[in-house]
PDB file of C-alpha atoms in Angstrom:
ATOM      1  CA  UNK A   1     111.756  74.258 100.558  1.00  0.00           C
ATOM      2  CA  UNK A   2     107.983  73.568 101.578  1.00  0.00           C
ATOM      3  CA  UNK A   3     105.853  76.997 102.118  1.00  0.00           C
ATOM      4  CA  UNK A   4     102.673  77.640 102.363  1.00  0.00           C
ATOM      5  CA  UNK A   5     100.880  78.412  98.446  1.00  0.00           C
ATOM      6  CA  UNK A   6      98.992  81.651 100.179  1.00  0.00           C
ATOM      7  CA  UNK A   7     101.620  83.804 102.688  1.00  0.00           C
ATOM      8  CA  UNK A   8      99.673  87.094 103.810  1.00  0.00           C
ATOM      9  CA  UNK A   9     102.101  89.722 105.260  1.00  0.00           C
ATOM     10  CA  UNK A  10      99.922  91.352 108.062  1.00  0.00           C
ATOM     11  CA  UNK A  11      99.971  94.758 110.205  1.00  0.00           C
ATOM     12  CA  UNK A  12      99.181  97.909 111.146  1.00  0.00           C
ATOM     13  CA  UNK A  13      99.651 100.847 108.147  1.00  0.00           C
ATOM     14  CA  UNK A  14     103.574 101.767 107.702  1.00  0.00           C
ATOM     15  CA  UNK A  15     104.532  98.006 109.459  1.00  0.00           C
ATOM     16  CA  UNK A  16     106.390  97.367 105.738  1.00  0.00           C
ATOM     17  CA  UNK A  17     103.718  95.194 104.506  1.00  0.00           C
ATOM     18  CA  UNK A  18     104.545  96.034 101.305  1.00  0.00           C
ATOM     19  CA  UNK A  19     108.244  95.889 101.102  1.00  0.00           C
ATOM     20  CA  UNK A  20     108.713  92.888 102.560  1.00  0.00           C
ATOM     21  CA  UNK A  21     105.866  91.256 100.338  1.00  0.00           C
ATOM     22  CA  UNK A  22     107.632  91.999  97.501  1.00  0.00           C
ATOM     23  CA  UNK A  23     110.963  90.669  98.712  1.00  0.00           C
ATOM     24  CA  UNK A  24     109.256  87.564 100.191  1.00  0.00           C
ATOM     25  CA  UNK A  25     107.760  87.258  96.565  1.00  0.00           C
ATOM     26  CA  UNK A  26     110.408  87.650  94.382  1.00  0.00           C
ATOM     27  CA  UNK A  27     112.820  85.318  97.049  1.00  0.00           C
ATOM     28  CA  UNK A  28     110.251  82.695  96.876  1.00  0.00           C
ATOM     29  CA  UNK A  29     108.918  83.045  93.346  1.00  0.00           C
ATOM     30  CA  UNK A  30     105.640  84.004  94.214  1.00  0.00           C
ATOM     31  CA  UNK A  31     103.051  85.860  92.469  1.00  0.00           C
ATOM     32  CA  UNK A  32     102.135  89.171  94.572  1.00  0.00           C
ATOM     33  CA  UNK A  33      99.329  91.229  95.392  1.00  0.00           C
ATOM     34  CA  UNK A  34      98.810  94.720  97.414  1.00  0.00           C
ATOM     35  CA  UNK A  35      95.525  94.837  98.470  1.00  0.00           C
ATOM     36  CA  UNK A  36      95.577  98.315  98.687  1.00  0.00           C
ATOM     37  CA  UNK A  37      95.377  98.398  95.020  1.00  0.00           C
ATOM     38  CA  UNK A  38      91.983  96.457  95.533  1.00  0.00           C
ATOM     39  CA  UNK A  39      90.664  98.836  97.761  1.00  0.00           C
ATOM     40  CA  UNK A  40      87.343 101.086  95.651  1.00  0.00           C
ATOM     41  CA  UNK A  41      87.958 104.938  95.333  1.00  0.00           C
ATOM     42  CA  UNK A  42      85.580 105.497  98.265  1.00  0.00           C
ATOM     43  CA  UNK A  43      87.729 103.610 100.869  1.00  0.00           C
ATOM     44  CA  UNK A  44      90.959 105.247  99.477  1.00  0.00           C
ATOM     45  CA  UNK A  45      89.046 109.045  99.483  1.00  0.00           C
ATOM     46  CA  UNK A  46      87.967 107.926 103.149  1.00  0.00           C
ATOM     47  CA  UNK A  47      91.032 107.077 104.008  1.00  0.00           C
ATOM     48  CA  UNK A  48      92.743 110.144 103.159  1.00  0.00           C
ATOM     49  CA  UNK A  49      90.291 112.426 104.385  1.00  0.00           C
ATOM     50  CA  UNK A  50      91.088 110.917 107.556  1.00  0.00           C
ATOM     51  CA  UNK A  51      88.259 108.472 108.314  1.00  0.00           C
ATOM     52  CA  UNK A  52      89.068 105.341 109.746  1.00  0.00           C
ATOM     53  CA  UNK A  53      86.744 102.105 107.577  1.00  0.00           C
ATOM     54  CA  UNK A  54      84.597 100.339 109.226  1.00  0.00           C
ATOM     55  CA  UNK A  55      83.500  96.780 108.898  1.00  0.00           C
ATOM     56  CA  UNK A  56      81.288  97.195 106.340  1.00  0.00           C
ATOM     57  CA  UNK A  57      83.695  99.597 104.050  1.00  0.00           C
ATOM     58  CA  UNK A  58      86.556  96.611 104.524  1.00  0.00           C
ATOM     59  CA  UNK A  59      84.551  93.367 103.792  1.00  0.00           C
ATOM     60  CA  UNK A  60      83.964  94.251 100.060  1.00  0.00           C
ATOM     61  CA  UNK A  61      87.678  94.997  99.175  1.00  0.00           C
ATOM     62  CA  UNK A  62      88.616  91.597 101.535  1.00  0.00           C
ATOM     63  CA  UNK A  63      86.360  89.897  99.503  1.00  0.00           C
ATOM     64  CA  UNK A  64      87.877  91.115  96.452  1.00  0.00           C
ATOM     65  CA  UNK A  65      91.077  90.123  98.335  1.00  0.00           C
ATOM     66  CA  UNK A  66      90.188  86.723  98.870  1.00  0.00           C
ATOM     67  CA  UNK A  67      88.591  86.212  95.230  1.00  0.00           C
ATOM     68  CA  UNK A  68      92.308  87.199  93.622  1.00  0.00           C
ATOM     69  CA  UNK A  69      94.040  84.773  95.955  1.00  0.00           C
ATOM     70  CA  UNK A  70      91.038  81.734  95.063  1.00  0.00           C
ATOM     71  CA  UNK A  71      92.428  82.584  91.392  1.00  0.00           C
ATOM     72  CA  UNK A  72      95.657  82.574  91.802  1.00  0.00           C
ATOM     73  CA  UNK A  73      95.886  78.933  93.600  1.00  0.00           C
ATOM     74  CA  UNK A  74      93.145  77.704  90.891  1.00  0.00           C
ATOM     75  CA  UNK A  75      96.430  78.374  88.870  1.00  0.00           C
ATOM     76  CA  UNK A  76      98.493  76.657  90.485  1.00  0.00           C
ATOM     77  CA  UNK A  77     100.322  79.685  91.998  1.00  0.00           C
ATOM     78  CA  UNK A  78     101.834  80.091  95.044  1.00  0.00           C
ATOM     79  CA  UNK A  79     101.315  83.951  96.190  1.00  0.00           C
ATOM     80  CA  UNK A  80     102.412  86.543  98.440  1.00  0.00           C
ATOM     81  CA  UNK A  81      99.711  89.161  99.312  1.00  0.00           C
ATOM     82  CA  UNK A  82     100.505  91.907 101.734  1.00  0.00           C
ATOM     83  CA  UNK A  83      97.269  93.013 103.566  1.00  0.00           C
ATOM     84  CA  UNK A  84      96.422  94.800 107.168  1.00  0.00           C
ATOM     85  CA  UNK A  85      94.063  91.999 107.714  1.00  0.00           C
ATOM     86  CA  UNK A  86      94.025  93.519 110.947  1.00  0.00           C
ATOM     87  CA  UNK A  87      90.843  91.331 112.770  1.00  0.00           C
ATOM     88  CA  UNK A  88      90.503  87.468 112.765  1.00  0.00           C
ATOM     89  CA  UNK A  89      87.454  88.133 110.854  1.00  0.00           C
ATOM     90  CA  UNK A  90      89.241  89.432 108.160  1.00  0.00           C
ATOM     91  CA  UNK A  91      91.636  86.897 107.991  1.00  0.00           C
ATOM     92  CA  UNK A  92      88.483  84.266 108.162  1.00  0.00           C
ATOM     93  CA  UNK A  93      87.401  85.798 105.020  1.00  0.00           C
ATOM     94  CA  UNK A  94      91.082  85.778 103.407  1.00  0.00           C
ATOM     95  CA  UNK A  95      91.019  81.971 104.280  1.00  0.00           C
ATOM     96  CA  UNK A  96      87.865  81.043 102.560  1.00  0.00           C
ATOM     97  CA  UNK A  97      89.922  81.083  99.701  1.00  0.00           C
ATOM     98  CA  UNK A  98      93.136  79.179 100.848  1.00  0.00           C
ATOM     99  CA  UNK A  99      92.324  77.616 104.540  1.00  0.00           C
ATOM    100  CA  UNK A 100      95.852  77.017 104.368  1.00  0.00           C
ATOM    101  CA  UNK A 101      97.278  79.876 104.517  1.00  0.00           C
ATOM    102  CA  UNK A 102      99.864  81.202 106.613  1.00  0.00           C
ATOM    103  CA  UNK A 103      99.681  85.105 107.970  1.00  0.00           C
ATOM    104  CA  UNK A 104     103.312  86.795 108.142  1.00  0.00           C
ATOM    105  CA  UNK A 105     102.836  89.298 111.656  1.00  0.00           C
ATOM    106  CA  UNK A 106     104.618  92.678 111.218  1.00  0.00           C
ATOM    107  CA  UNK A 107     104.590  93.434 114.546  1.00  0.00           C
ATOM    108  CA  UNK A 108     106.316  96.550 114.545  1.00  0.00           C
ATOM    109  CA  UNK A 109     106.433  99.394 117.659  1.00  0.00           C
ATOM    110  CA  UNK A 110     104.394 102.685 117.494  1.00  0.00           C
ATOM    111  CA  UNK A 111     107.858 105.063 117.509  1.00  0.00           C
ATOM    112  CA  UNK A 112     108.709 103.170 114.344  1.00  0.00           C
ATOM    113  CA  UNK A 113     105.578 103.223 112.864  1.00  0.00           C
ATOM    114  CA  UNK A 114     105.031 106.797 113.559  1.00  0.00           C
ATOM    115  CA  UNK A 115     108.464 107.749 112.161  1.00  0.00           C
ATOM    116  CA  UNK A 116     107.758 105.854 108.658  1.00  0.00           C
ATOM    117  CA  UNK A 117     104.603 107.404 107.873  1.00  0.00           C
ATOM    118  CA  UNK A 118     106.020 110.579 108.897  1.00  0.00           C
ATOM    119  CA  UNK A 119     108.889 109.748 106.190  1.00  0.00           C
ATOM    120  CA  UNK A 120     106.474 108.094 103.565  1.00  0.00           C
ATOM    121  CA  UNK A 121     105.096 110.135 100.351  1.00  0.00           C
ATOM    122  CA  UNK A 122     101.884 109.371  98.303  1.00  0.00           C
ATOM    123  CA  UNK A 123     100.263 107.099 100.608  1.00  0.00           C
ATOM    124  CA  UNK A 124      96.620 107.338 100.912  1.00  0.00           C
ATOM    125  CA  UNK A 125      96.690 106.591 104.893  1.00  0.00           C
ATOM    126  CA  UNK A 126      97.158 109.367 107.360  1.00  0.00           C
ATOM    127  CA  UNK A 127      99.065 109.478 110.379  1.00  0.00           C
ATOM    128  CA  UNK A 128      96.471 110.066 112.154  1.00  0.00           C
ATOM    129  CA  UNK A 129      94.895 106.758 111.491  1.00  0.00           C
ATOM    130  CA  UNK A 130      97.497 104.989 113.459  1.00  0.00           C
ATOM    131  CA  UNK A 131      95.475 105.075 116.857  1.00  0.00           C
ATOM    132  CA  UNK A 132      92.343 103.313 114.940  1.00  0.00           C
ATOM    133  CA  UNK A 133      94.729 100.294 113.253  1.00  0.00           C
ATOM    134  CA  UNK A 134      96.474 100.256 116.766  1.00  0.00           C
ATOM    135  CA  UNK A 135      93.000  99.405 118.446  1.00  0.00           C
ATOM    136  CA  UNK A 136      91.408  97.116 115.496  1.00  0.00           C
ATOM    137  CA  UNK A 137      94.795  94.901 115.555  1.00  0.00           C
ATOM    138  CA  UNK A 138      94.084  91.257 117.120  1.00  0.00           C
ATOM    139  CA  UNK A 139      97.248  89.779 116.474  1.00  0.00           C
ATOM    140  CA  UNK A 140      96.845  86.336 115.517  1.00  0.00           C
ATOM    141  CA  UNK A 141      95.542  83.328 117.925  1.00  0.00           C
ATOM    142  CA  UNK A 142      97.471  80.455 118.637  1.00  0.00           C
ATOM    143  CA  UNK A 143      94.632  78.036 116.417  1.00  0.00           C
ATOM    144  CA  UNK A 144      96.172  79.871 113.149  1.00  0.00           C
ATOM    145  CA  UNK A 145      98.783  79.149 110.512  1.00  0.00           C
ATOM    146  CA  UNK A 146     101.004  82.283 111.590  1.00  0.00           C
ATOM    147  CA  UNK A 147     104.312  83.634 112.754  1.00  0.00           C
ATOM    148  CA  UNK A 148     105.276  86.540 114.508  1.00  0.00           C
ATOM    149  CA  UNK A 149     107.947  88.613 113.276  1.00  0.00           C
ATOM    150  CA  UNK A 150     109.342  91.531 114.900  1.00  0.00           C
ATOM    151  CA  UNK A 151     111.232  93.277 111.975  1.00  0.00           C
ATOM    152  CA  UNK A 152     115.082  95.108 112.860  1.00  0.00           C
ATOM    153  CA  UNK A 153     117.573  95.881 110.875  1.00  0.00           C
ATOM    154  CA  UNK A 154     117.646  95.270 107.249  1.00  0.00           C
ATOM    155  CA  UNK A 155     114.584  94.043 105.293  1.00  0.00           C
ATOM    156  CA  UNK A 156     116.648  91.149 104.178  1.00  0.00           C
ATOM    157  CA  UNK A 157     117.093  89.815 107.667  1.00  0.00           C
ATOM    158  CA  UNK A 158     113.694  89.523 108.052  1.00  0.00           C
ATOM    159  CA  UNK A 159     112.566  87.648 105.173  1.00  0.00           C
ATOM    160  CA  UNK A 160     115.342  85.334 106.232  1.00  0.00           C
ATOM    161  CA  UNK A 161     113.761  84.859 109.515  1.00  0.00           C
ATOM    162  CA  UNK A 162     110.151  85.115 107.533  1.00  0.00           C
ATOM    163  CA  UNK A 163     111.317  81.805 105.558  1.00  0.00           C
ATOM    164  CA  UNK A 164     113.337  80.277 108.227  1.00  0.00           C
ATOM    165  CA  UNK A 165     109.853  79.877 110.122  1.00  0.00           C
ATOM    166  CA  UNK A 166     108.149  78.810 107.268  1.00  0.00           C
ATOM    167  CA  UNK A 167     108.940  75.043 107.346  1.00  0.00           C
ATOM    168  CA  UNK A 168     108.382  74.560 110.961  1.00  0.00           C
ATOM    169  CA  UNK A 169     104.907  75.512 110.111  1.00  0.00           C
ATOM    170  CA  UNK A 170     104.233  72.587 107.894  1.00  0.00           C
TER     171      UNK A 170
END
């Protein structure tokens, strides 16, 4: 199968990011990154004290983003990074280090969202961030490499549909 070398799984906190990364990953034999475990103590504290960051809290830890993805392709790896990259400014900085790559959309609806972070444990982000990622989200324009998904049912089913897309993208 052809796929992109850089997939970034995008959303809003609680979208399943993360899960589906990992699946996506380990399905497609990709290397994988959280960036959340990039982000510096201060934006994590923030976070959890109930601050939402700014621009200028976010562009050093998408920097550091976007300098573990330029490494990984140097390597020849293909990688699956799950990241909010929320604005297309963020993504422009993500794709400084991989122009080609493709952003996965969680686009998942508030009652869900709001139920999983009510259900999550040891997260650093707050419900009541959810209004401030709801407002910075641009979903992604039609001039870049990305799909749409609107995850139901089983995580499974979506990385199906994730990697069905994936060629008609090429």
């Amino acid at each position: 199968m052809s796929n992109p070398g850089t997939l970034v799984v995008m959303g809003v906190s609680a979208s399943g990011k993360t899960t589906i990364s990992n699946l996506l990953g380990a399905e497609l034999d990709c290397h994988v990154l959280d960036a959340d475990d990039l982000h510096p103590a201060a934006n994590v504290e923030k976070m959890r004290a109930g601050i939402a960051l700014d621009d200028a809290d976010r562009l050093p830890w998408l920097q550091k983003v976007a300098a573990w993805i330029a490494e990984q392709r140097a390597l020849q790896h293909r990688v699956v990074v799950s990241c909010s990259a929320l604005k297309r400014r963020y993504r422009d900085v993500l794709r400084q280090a991989d122009p080609d790559m493709v952003f996965v959309w969680l686009d998942v609806d508030r009652a869900t969202l709001e139920q999983r972070i009510g259900h999550r444990s040891g997260h650093f982000m707050p419900a009541s961030l959810l209004d401030d990622q709801l407002a910075t989200l641009e979903p992604p324009a039609a001039d870049e490499r990305a799909v749409r998904v609107v995850p139901k049912g089983p995580v499974e089913g979506t990385v199906a549909q994730i990697i069905a897309q994936l060629p008609a993208l090429r």
